[in-house]
Coordinates of C-alpha atoms and ligand atoms in Angstrom, one line a residue:
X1 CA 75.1 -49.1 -3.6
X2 CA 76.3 -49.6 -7.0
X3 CA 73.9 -51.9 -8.3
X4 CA 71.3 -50.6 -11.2
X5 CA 67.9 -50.9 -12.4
X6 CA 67.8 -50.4 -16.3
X7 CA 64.9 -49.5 -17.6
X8 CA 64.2 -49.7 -21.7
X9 CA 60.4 -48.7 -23.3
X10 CA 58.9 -48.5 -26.9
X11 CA 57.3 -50.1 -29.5
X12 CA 59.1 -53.6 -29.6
X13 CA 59.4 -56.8 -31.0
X14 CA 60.2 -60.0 -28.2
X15 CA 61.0 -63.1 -29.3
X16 CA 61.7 -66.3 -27.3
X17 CA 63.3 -69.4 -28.4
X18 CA 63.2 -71.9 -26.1
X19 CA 60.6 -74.7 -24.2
X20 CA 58.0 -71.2 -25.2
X21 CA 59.0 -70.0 -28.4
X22 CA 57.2 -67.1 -29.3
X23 CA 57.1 -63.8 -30.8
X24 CA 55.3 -60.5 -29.9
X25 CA 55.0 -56.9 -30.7
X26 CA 53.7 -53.8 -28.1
X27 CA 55.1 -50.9 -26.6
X28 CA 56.4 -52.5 -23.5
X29 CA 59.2 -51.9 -20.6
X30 CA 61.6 -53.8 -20.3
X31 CA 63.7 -54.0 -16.8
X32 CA 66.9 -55.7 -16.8
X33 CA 68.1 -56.4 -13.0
X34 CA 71.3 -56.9 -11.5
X35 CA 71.5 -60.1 -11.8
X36 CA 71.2 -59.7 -15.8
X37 CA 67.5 -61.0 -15.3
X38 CA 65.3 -59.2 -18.4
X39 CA 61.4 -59.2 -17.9
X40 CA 59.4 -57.4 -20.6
X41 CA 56.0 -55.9 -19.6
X42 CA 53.0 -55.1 -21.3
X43 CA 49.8 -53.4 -20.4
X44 CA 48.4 -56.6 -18.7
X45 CA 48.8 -57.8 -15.5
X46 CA 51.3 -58.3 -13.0
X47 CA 53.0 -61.2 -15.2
X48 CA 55.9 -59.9 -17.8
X49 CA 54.7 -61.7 -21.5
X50 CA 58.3 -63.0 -21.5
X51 CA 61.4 -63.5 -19.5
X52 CA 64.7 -64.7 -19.1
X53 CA 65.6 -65.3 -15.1
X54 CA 69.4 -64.9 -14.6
X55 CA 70.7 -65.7 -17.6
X56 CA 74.3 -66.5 -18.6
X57 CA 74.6 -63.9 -21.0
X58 CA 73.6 -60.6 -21.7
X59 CA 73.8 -58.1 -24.7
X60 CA 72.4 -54.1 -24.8
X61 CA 73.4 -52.2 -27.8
X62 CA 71.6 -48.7 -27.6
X63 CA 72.0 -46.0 -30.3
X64 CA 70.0 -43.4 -32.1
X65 CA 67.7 -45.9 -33.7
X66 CA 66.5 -47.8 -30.5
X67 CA 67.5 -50.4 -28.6
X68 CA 68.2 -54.0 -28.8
X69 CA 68.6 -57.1 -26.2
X70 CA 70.0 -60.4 -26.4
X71 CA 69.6 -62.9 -23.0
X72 CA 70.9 -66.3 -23.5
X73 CA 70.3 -69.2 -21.2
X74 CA 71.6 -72.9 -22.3
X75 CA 69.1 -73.1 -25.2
X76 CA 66.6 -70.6 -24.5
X77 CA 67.2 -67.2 -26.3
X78 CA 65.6 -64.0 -25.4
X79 CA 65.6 -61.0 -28.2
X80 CA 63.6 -57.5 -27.7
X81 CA 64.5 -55.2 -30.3
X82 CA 62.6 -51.6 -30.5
X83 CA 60.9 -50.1 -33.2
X84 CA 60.6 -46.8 -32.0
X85 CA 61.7 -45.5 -28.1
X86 CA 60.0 -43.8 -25.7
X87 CA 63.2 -44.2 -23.7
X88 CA 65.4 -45.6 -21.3
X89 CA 67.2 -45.3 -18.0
X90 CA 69.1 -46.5 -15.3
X91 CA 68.3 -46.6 -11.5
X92 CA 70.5 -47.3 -8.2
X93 CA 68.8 -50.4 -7.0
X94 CA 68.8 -52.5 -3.6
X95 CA 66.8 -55.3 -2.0
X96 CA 63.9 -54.6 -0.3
X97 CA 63.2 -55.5 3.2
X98 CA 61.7 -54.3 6.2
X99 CA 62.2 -50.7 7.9
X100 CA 63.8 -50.5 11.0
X101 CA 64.9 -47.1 11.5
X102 CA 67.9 -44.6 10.1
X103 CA 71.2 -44.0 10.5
X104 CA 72.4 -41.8 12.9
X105 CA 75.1 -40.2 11.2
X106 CA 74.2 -40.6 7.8
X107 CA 70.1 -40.4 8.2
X108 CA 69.6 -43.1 5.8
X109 CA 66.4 -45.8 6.1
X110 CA 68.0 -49.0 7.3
X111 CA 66.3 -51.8 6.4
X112 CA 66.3 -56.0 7.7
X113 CA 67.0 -58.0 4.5
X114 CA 67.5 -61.2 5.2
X115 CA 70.4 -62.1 8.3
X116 CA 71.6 -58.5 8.0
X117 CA 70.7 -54.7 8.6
X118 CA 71.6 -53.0 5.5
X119 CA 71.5 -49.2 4.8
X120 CA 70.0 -47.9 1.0
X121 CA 72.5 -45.1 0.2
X122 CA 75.7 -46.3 1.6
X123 CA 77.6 -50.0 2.1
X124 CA 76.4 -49.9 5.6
X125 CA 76.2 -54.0 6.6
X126 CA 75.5 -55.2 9.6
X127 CA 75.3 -59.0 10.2
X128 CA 72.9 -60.4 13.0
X129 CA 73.7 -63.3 15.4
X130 CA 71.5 -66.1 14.1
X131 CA 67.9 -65.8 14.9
X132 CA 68.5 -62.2 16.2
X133 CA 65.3 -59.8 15.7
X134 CA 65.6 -56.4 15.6
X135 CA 63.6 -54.3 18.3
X136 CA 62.1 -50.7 18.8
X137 CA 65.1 -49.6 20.7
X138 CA 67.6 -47.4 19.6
X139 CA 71.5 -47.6 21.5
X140 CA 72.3 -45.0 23.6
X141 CA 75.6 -44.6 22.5
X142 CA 75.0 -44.5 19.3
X143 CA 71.6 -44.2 18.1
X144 CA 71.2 -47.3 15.9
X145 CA 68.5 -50.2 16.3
X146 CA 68.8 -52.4 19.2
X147 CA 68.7 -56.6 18.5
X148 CA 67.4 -59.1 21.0
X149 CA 69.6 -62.3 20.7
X150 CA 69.1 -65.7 22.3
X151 CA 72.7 -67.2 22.9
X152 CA 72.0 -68.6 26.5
X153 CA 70.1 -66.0 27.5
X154 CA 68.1 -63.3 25.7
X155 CA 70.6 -60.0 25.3
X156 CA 69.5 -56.7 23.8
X157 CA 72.7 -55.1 21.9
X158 CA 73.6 -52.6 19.6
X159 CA 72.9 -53.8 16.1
X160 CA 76.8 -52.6 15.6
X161 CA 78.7 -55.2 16.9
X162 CA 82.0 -52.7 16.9
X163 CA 79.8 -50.6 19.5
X164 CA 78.1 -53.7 21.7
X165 CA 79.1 -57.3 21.1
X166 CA 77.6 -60.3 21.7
X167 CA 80.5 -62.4 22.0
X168 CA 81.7 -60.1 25.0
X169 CA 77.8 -60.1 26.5
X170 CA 77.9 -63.8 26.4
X171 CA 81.5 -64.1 27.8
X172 CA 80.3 -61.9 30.7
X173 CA 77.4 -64.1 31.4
X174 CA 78.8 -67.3 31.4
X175 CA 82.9 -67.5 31.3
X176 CA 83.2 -70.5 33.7
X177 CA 79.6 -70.6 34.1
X178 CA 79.7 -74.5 32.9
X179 CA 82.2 -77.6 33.7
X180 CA 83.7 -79.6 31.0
X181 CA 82.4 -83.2 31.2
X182 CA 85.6 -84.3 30.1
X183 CA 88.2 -83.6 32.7
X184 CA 85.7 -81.2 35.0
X185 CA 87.7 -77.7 34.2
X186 CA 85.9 -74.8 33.3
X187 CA 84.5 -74.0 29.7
X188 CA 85.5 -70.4 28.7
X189 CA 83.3 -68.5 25.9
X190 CA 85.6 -68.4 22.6
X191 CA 85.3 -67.3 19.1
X192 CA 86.6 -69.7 17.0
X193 CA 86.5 -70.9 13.4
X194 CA 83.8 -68.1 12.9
X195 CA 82.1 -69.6 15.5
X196 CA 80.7 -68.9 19.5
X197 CA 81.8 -72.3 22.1
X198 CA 82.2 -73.0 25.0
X199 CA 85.8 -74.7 25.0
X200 CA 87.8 -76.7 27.6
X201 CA 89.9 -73.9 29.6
X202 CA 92.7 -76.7 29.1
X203 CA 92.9 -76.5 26.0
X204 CA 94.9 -77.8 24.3
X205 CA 95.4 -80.6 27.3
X206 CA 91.7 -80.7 26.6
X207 CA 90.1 -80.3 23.0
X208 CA 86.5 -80.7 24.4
X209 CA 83.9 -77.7 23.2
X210 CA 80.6 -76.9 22.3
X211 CA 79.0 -74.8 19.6
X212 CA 76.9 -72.5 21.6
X213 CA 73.1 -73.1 19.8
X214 CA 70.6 -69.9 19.2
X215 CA 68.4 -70.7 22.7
X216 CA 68.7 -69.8 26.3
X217 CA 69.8 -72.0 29.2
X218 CA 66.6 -73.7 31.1
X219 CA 67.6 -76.8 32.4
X220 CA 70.1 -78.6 33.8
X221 CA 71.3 -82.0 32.0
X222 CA 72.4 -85.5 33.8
X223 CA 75.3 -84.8 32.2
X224 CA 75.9 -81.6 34.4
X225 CA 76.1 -79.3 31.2
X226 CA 72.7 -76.9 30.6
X227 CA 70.0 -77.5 28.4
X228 CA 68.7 -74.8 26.1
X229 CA 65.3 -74.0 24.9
X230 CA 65.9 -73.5 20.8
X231 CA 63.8 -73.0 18.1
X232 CA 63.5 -77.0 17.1
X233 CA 63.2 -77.6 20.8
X234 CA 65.4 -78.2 23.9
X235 CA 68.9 -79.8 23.5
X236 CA 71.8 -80.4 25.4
X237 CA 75.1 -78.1 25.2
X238 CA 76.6 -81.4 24.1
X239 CA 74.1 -81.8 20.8
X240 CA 75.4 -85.8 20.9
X241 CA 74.6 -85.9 24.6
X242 CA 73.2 -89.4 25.5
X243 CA 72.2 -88.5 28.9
X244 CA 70.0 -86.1 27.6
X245 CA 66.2 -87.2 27.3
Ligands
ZN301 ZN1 75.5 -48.6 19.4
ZN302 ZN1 88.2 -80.5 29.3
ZN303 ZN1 73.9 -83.5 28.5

């Protein structure tokens, strides 16, 4: 990962100019995030006694007399300068999120941030299907986490989708499972425009297809096309169905 954590502390003066403008003087640490966001902190509390979130500029000047910030934000101005240093340092950064395991080859923690498995030492991504959870399964080919995914039915797969894939589970499962309601051919499973449907096998005779939602199949419409169980409730394959009650 090659984002940082920097890290300045001493005796320091902080002024803000801004909706707040205000001026103080401790020894304080100031962290300065990837995202340029400076937060000095005091000896009180969890809060930082000022801040700039994300702002559109940022200045560090270090030398042997100290160190000095400058975070600009539209009007609001953020200025530590130090007195005297205790110190200052970077650190490799990443986001936090929730353990689920290491990687088998290079033994580092993974972790779930957000719609992706990430790994803290290396650029190891791995995207999830939408609404996937990660489970307490490792792969047998290749030791990393297992997902359950709802896309029709509930699959468990490699969190790696080079080593398992969805798109080929689903295919299996229901390639010419379901009958286009437009001119009664089969609907094949296909990956297009970053996306998982169920298209018109006459395609291009036949433009008719379906975005396949995050759910699994429990029903059968009027309109002869399944019904899936989702998150917000059960739908139609055909979200604009108007058979579907
Ligand atoms: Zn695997
Ligand atoms: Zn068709
Ligand atoms: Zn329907």
């Amino acid at each position: 990962m090659s984002e940082t954590i920097r890290v300045f502390a001493g005796d320091c003066t902080t002024t803000f100019e801004g909706s707040r403008s205000r001026t103080q003087r401790g020894r304080v640490v100031v962290v300065v995030k990837p995202d340029r966001t400076v937060l000095v902190h005091d000896a009180d509390g969890y809060q930082p006694v000022s801040w700039l979130t994300r702002p559109d500029s940022l200045t560090v000047e270090t030398d042997r007399s100290g160190f000095g910030l400058i975070a600009r934000a539209d009007e609001q101005v953020l200025r530590v300068r130090s007195h005297e240093t205790s110190g200052w340092a970077e650190y490799p950064a990443t986001e936090a999120g929730v353990p689920v395991g290491s990687h088998p080859q290079t033994g580092e923690p993974l972790v779930r941030v957000g719609g992706a498995v990430v790994g803290l030492d290396t650029e190891t991504r791995y995207g999830l299907p939408a609404g996937a959870t990660v489970i307490d399964e490792t792969c047998d080919d290749c030791g990393l986490p297992k997902i359950s995914a709802e896309c029709g039915a509930v699959f468990e797969l490699c969190v790696d989708r080079a080593c398992e894939s969805l798109d080929d589970a689903v295919r299996d499962r229901f390639d010419g499972e379901w009958t286009c309601p437009d001119c009664g051919s089969p609907l094949s499973i296909i990956r297009r425009g970053g996306r998982l449907l169920a298209g018109c096998s006459a395609y291009p005779d036949c433009e008719t297809a379906f975005s396949i939602p995050a759910g699994v199949v429990v029903d059968d419409c009027d309109c002869g096309l399944p019904v899936f169980e989702t998150a917000r409730g059960r739908r139609c394959l055909d979200g604009t169905c108007a058979q579907f009650e």
